[in-house]
Coordinates of C-alpha atoms in Angstrom, one line a residue:
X1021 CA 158.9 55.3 61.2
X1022 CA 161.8 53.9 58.5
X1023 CA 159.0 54.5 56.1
X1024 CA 157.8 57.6 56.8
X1025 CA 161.0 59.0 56.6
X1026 CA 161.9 56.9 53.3
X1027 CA 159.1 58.8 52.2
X1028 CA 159.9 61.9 53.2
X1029 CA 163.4 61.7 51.5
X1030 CA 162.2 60.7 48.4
X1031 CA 159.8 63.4 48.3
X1032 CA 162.7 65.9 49.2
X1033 CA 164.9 64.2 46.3
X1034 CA 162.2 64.7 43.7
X1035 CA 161.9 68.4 44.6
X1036 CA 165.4 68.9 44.7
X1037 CA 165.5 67.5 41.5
X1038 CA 163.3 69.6 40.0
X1039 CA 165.0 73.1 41.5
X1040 CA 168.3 71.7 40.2
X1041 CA 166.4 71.6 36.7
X1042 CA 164.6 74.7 37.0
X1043 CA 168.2 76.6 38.3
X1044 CA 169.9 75.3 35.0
X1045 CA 167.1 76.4 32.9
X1046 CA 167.0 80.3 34.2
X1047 CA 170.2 80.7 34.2
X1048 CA 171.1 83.7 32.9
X1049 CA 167.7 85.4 32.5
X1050 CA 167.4 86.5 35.9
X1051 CA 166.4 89.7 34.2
X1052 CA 164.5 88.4 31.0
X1053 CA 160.4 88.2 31.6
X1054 CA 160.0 84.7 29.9
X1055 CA 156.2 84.0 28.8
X1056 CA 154.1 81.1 29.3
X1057 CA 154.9 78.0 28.1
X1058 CA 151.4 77.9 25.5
X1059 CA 150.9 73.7 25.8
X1060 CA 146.9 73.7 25.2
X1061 CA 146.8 77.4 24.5
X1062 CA 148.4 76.7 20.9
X1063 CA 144.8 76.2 20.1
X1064 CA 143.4 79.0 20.9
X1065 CA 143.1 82.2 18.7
X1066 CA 146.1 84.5 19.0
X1067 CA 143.5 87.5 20.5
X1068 CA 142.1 85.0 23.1
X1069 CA 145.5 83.6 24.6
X1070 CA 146.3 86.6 26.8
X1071 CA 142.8 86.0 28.4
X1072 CA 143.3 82.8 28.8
X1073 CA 146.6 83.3 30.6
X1074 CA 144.4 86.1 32.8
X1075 CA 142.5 82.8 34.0
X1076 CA 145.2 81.0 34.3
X1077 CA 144.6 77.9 31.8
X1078 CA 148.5 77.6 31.1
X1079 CA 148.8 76.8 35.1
X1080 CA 145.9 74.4 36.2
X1081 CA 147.7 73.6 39.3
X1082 CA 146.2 76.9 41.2
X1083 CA 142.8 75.6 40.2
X1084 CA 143.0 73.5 43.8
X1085 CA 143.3 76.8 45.3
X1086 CA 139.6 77.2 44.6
X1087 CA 138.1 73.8 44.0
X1088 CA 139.3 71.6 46.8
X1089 CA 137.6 73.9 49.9
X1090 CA 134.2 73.4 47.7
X1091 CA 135.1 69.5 47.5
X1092 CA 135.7 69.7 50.8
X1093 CA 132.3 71.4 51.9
X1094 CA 130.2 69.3 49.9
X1095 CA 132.1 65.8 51.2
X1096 CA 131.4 67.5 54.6
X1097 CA 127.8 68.2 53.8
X1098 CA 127.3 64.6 52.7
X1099 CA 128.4 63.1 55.4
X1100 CA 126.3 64.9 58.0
X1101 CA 122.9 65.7 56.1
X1102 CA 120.1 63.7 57.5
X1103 CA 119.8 61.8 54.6
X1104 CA 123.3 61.4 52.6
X1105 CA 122.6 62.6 49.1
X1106 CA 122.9 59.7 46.1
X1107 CA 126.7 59.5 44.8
X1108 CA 124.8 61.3 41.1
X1109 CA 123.7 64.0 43.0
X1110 CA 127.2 64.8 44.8
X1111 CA 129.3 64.1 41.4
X1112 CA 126.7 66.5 39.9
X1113 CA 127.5 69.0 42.5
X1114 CA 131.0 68.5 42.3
X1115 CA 130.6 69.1 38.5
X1116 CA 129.1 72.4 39.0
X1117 CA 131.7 73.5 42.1
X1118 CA 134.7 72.4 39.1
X1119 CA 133.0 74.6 36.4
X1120 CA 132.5 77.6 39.3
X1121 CA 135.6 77.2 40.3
X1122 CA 137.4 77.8 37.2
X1123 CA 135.5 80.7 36.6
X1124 CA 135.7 82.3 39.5
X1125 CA 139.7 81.9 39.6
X1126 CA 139.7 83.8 36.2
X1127 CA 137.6 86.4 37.8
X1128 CA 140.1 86.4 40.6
X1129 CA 143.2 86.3 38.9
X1130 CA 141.9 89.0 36.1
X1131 CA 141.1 91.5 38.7
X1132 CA 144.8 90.9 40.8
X1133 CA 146.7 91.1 37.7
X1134 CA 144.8 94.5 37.3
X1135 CA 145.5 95.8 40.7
X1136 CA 149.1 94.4 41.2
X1137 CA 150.4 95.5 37.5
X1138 CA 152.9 98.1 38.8
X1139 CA 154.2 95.3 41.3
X1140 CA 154.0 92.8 38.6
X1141 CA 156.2 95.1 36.8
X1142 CA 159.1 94.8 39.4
X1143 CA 158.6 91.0 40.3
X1144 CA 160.6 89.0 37.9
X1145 CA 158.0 85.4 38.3
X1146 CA 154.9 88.1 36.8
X1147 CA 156.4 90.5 34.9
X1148 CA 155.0 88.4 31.5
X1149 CA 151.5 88.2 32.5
X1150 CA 149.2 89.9 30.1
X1151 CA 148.7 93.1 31.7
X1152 CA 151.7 93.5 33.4
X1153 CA 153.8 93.2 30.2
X1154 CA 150.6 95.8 28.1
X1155 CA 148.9 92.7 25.7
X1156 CA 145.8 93.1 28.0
X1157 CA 145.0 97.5 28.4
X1158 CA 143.0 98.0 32.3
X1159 CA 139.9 98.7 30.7
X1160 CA 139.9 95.6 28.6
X1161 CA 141.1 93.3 31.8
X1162 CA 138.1 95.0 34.0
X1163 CA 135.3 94.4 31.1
X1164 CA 137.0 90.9 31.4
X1165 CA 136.7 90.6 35.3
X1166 CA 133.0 91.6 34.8
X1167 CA 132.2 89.0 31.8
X1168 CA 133.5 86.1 34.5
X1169 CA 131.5 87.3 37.6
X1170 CA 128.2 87.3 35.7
X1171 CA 129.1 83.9 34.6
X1172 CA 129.9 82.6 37.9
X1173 CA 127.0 84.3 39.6
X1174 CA 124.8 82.7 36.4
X1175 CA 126.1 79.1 37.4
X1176 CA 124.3 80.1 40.9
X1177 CA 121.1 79.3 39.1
X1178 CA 121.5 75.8 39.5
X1179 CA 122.1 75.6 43.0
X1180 CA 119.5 76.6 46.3
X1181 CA 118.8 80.0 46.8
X1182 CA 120.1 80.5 50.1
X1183 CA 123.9 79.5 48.2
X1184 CA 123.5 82.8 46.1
X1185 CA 124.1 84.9 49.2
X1186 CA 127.4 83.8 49.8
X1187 CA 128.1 85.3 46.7
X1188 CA 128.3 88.7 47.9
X1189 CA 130.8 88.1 50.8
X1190 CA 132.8 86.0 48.6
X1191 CA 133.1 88.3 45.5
X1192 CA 133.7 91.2 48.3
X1193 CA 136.7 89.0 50.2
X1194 CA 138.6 88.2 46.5
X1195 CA 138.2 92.5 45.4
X1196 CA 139.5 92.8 48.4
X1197 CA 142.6 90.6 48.8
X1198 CA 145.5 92.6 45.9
X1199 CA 144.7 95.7 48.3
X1200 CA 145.6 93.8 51.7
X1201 CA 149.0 93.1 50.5
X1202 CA 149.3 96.8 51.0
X1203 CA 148.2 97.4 54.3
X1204 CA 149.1 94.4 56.4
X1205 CA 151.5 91.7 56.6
X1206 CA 148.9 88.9 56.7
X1207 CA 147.2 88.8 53.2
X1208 CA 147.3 85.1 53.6
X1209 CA 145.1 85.5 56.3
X1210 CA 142.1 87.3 53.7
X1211 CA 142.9 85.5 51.3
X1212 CA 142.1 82.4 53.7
X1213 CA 138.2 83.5 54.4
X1214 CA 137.1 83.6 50.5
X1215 CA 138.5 80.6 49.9
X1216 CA 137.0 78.6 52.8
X1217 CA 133.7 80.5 52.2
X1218 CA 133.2 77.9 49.5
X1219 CA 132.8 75.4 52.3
X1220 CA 129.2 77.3 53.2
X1221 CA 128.2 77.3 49.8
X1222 CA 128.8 73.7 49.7
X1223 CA 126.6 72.7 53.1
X1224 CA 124.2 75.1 51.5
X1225 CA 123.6 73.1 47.8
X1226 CA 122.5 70.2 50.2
X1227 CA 120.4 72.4 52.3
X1228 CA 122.1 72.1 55.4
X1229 CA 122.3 75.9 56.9
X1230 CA 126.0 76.7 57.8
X1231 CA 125.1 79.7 60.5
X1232 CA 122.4 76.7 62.1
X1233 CA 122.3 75.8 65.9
X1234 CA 123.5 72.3 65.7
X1235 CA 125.7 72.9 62.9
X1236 CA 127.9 76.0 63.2
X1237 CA 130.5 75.2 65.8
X1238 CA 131.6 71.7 64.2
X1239 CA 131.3 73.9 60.2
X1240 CA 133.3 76.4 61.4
X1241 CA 135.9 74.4 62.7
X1242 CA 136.8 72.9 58.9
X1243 CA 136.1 76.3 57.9
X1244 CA 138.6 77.6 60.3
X1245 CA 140.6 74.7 59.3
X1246 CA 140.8 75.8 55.6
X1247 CA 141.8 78.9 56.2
X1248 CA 145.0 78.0 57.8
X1249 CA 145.6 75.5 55.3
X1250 CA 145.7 78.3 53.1
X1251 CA 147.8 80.3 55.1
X1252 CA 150.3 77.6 55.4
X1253 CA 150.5 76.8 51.5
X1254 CA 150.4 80.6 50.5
X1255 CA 153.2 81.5 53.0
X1256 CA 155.4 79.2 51.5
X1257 CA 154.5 80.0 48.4
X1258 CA 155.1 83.4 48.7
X1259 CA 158.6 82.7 49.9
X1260 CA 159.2 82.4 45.9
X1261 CA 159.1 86.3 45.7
X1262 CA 159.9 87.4 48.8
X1263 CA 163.3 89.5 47.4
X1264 CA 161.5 90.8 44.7
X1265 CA 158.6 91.4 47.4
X1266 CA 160.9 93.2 49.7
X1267 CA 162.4 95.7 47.0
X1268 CA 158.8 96.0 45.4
X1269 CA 156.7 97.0 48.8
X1270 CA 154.5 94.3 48.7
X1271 CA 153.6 93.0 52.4
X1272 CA 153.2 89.2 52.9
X1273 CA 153.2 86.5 56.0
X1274 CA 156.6 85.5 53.9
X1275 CA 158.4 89.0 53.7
X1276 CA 157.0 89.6 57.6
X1277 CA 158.4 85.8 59.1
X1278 CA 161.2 85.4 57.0
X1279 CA 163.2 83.7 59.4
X1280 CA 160.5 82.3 61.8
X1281 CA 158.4 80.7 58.5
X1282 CA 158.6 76.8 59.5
X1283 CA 157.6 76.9 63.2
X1284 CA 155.2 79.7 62.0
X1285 CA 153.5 77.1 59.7
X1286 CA 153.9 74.1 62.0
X1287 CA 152.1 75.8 64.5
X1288 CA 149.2 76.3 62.2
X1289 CA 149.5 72.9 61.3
X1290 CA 148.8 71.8 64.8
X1291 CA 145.8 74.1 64.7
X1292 CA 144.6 72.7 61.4
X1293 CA 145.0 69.2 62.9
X1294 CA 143.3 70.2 66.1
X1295 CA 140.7 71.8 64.5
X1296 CA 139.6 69.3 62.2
X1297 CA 139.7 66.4 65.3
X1298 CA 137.1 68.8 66.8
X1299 CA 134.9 68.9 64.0
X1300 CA 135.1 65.1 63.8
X1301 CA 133.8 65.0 67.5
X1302 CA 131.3 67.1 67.5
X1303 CA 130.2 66.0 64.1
X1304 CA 130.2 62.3 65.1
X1305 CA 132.2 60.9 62.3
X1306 CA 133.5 58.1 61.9
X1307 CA 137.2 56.5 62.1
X1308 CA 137.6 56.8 58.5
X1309 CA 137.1 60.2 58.8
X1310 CA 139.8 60.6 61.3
X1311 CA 142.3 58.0 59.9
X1312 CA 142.3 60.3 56.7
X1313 CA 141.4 63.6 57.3
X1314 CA 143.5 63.9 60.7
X1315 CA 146.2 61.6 60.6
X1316 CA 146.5 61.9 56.8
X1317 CA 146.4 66.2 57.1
X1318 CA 148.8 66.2 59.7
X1319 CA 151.2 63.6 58.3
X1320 CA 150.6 65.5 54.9
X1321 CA 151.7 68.7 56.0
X1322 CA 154.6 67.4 58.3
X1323 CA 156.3 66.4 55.0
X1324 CA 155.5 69.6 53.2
X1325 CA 156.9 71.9 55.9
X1326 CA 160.0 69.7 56.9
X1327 CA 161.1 68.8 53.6
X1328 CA 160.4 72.4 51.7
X1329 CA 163.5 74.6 51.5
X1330 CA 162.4 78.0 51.6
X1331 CA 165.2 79.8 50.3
X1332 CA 165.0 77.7 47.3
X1333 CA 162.1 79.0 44.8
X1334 CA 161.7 75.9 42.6
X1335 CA 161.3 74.2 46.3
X1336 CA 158.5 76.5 47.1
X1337 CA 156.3 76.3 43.9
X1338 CA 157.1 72.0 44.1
X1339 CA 155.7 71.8 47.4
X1340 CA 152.7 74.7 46.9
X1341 CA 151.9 72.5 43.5
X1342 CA 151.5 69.0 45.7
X1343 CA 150.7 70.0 48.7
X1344 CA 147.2 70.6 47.5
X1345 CA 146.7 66.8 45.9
X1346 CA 148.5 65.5 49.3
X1347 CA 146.7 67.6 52.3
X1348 CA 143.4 68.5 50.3
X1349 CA 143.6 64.8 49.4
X1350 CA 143.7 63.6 53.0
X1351 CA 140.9 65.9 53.6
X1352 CA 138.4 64.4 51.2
X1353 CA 139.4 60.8 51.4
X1354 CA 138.4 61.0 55.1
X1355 CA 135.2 62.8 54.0
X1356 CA 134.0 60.8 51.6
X1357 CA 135.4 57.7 53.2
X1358 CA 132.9 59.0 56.3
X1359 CA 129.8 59.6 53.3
X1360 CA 130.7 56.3 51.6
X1361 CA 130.0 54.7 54.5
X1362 CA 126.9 55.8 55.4
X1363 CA 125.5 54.9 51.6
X1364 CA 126.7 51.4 52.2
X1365 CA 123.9 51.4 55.4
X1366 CA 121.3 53.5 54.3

């Protein structure tokens, strides 16, 4: 227990760190919209850097956001499939889900940042992104949304048929999301269901049918699972903006439990825990499965939402930023501890 809560403080010290560094740095530009640090977008042709920033290169960190459910799926899928797939074919897969992934968040992003520009306008974190601050017209950002779906749904080609119908509902979920921060308080909640949708493609590539007898109950449980993850991350992250949110209009789990956030989230926690020891059950994994992915989630996300302070921004985007590597982690390392396993006997 000493450890755990050695752990836990150091964590806290390094984020604390970090908003101490990121309070001295904005000080005094409360009101200036500051654009991206360029790093790897100094190479990149002037024209082609505001579409870049549309996909979010400068910020690879939200790339988890979209990759790690598909991870997850596919480390699920391997460990159930009646015969577990060689480690080429699931790096292979995993290749494909990165490159997907990326494009897909572009996709996403573009079409938000075209939806949300007026809000953008009045939120002082994305008032510099491209559209927001007029270095990206609508027109051009919505030929730009259309050039990365037909990429993404290209990269569908290499993958089973049946994957290319989640397509649809998974396109339809992200078009819808900017326009549910409108008209409920829980746009965590959609944004939840596109983002563990990924988790059916995955069981799909290795031909394992997610809506089968046998295997929906224990599926939907991690898909379930994923969603609250998301839900938890995204509410705290969200508490970043919540007083530009508030003056702005824009509706959010954040603006809506303001002061209830924590016990909010650590009772999704609990769920996400729960739900993930019930797929392990009726899945019939093994202990390494449950070593990681349950007691690793659960201890994951008991640091995140303890040791977050949500009334301190740089705090929020620390935490949102590592508490994909620490709970996604604990997620696959129980996963493909489980598939690991059975290659070592088949």
């Amino acid at each position: 227990m000493q450890n755990s809560n050695s752990l836990v403080q150091t964590m806290s010290r390094t984020a604390t760190k970090a908003k101490q560094a990121s309070g001295q740095a904005d000080a005094g530009n409360a009101d200036q919209p500051l654009l991206p640090k360029q790093g790897l977008m100094d190479l990149l042709p002037s024209t082609w850097v505001p579409y870049a920033e549309l996909m979010r290169i400068n910020k690879p960190a939200g790339l988890c956001a979209f990759f790690f459910p598909y991870i997850i799926g596919t480390c699920y899928a391997a460990s159930v499939a009646d015969s577990p797939p060689s480690l080429a074919h699931f790096f292979s897969l995993c290749t494909l889900f990165i490159a997907q992934s990326l494009v897909l968040r572009g996709a996403a992003c573009t079409w938000n940042d075209n939806v949300d520009q007026e809000y953008d306008r009045k939120v002082a974190r994305c008032r510099s992104r491209p559209i927001a601050r007029g270095a990206v017209t609508s027109a051009q950002a919505n030929v730009f949304t259309a050039i990365l779906t037909a990429v993404w749904l290209s990269l569908f080609a290499f993958l089973p048929l049946e994957c290319f119908y989640h397509a649809f509902a998974v396109a339809a979920l992200f078009a819808f999301y900017p326009f549910a921060k409108r008209i409920t308080y829980y746009p965590q909640l959609v944004l939840g269901f596109p983002f563990a949708w990924a988790i059916f493609i995955s069981c799909a590539a290795l031909h394992i049918d997610p809506f089968g007898q046998q295997a929906l109950v224990p599926i939907m449980g991690i898909f379930a699972a994923n969603i609250l993850w998301t839900m938890i991350y995204d509410t705290i992250y969200a508490h970043q903006d919540i007083k530009d949110d508030v003056k702005a209009g824009v509706k959010s789990m954040a603006v809506r439990f303001a002061e209830s956030t924590k016990p909010l989230v650590s009772i999704f926690a609990v769920m996400q825990t729960m739900l993930l020891l019930m797929t392990g059950l009726l899945a019939n994994l093994s202990s390494i499965y449950y070593v990681g992915a349950c007691g690793g989630t659960g201890f994951a996300l008991a640091c995140m939402i303890s040791s977050v302070d949500l009334q301190v921004p740089a705090s929020c985007a620390w935490w949102f930023h590592r508490g994909f590597w620490l709970v996604g982690g604990c997620m696959v390392a129980g996963l493909f501890g489980h598939y690991c396993s059975r290659l070592a006997y088949t």
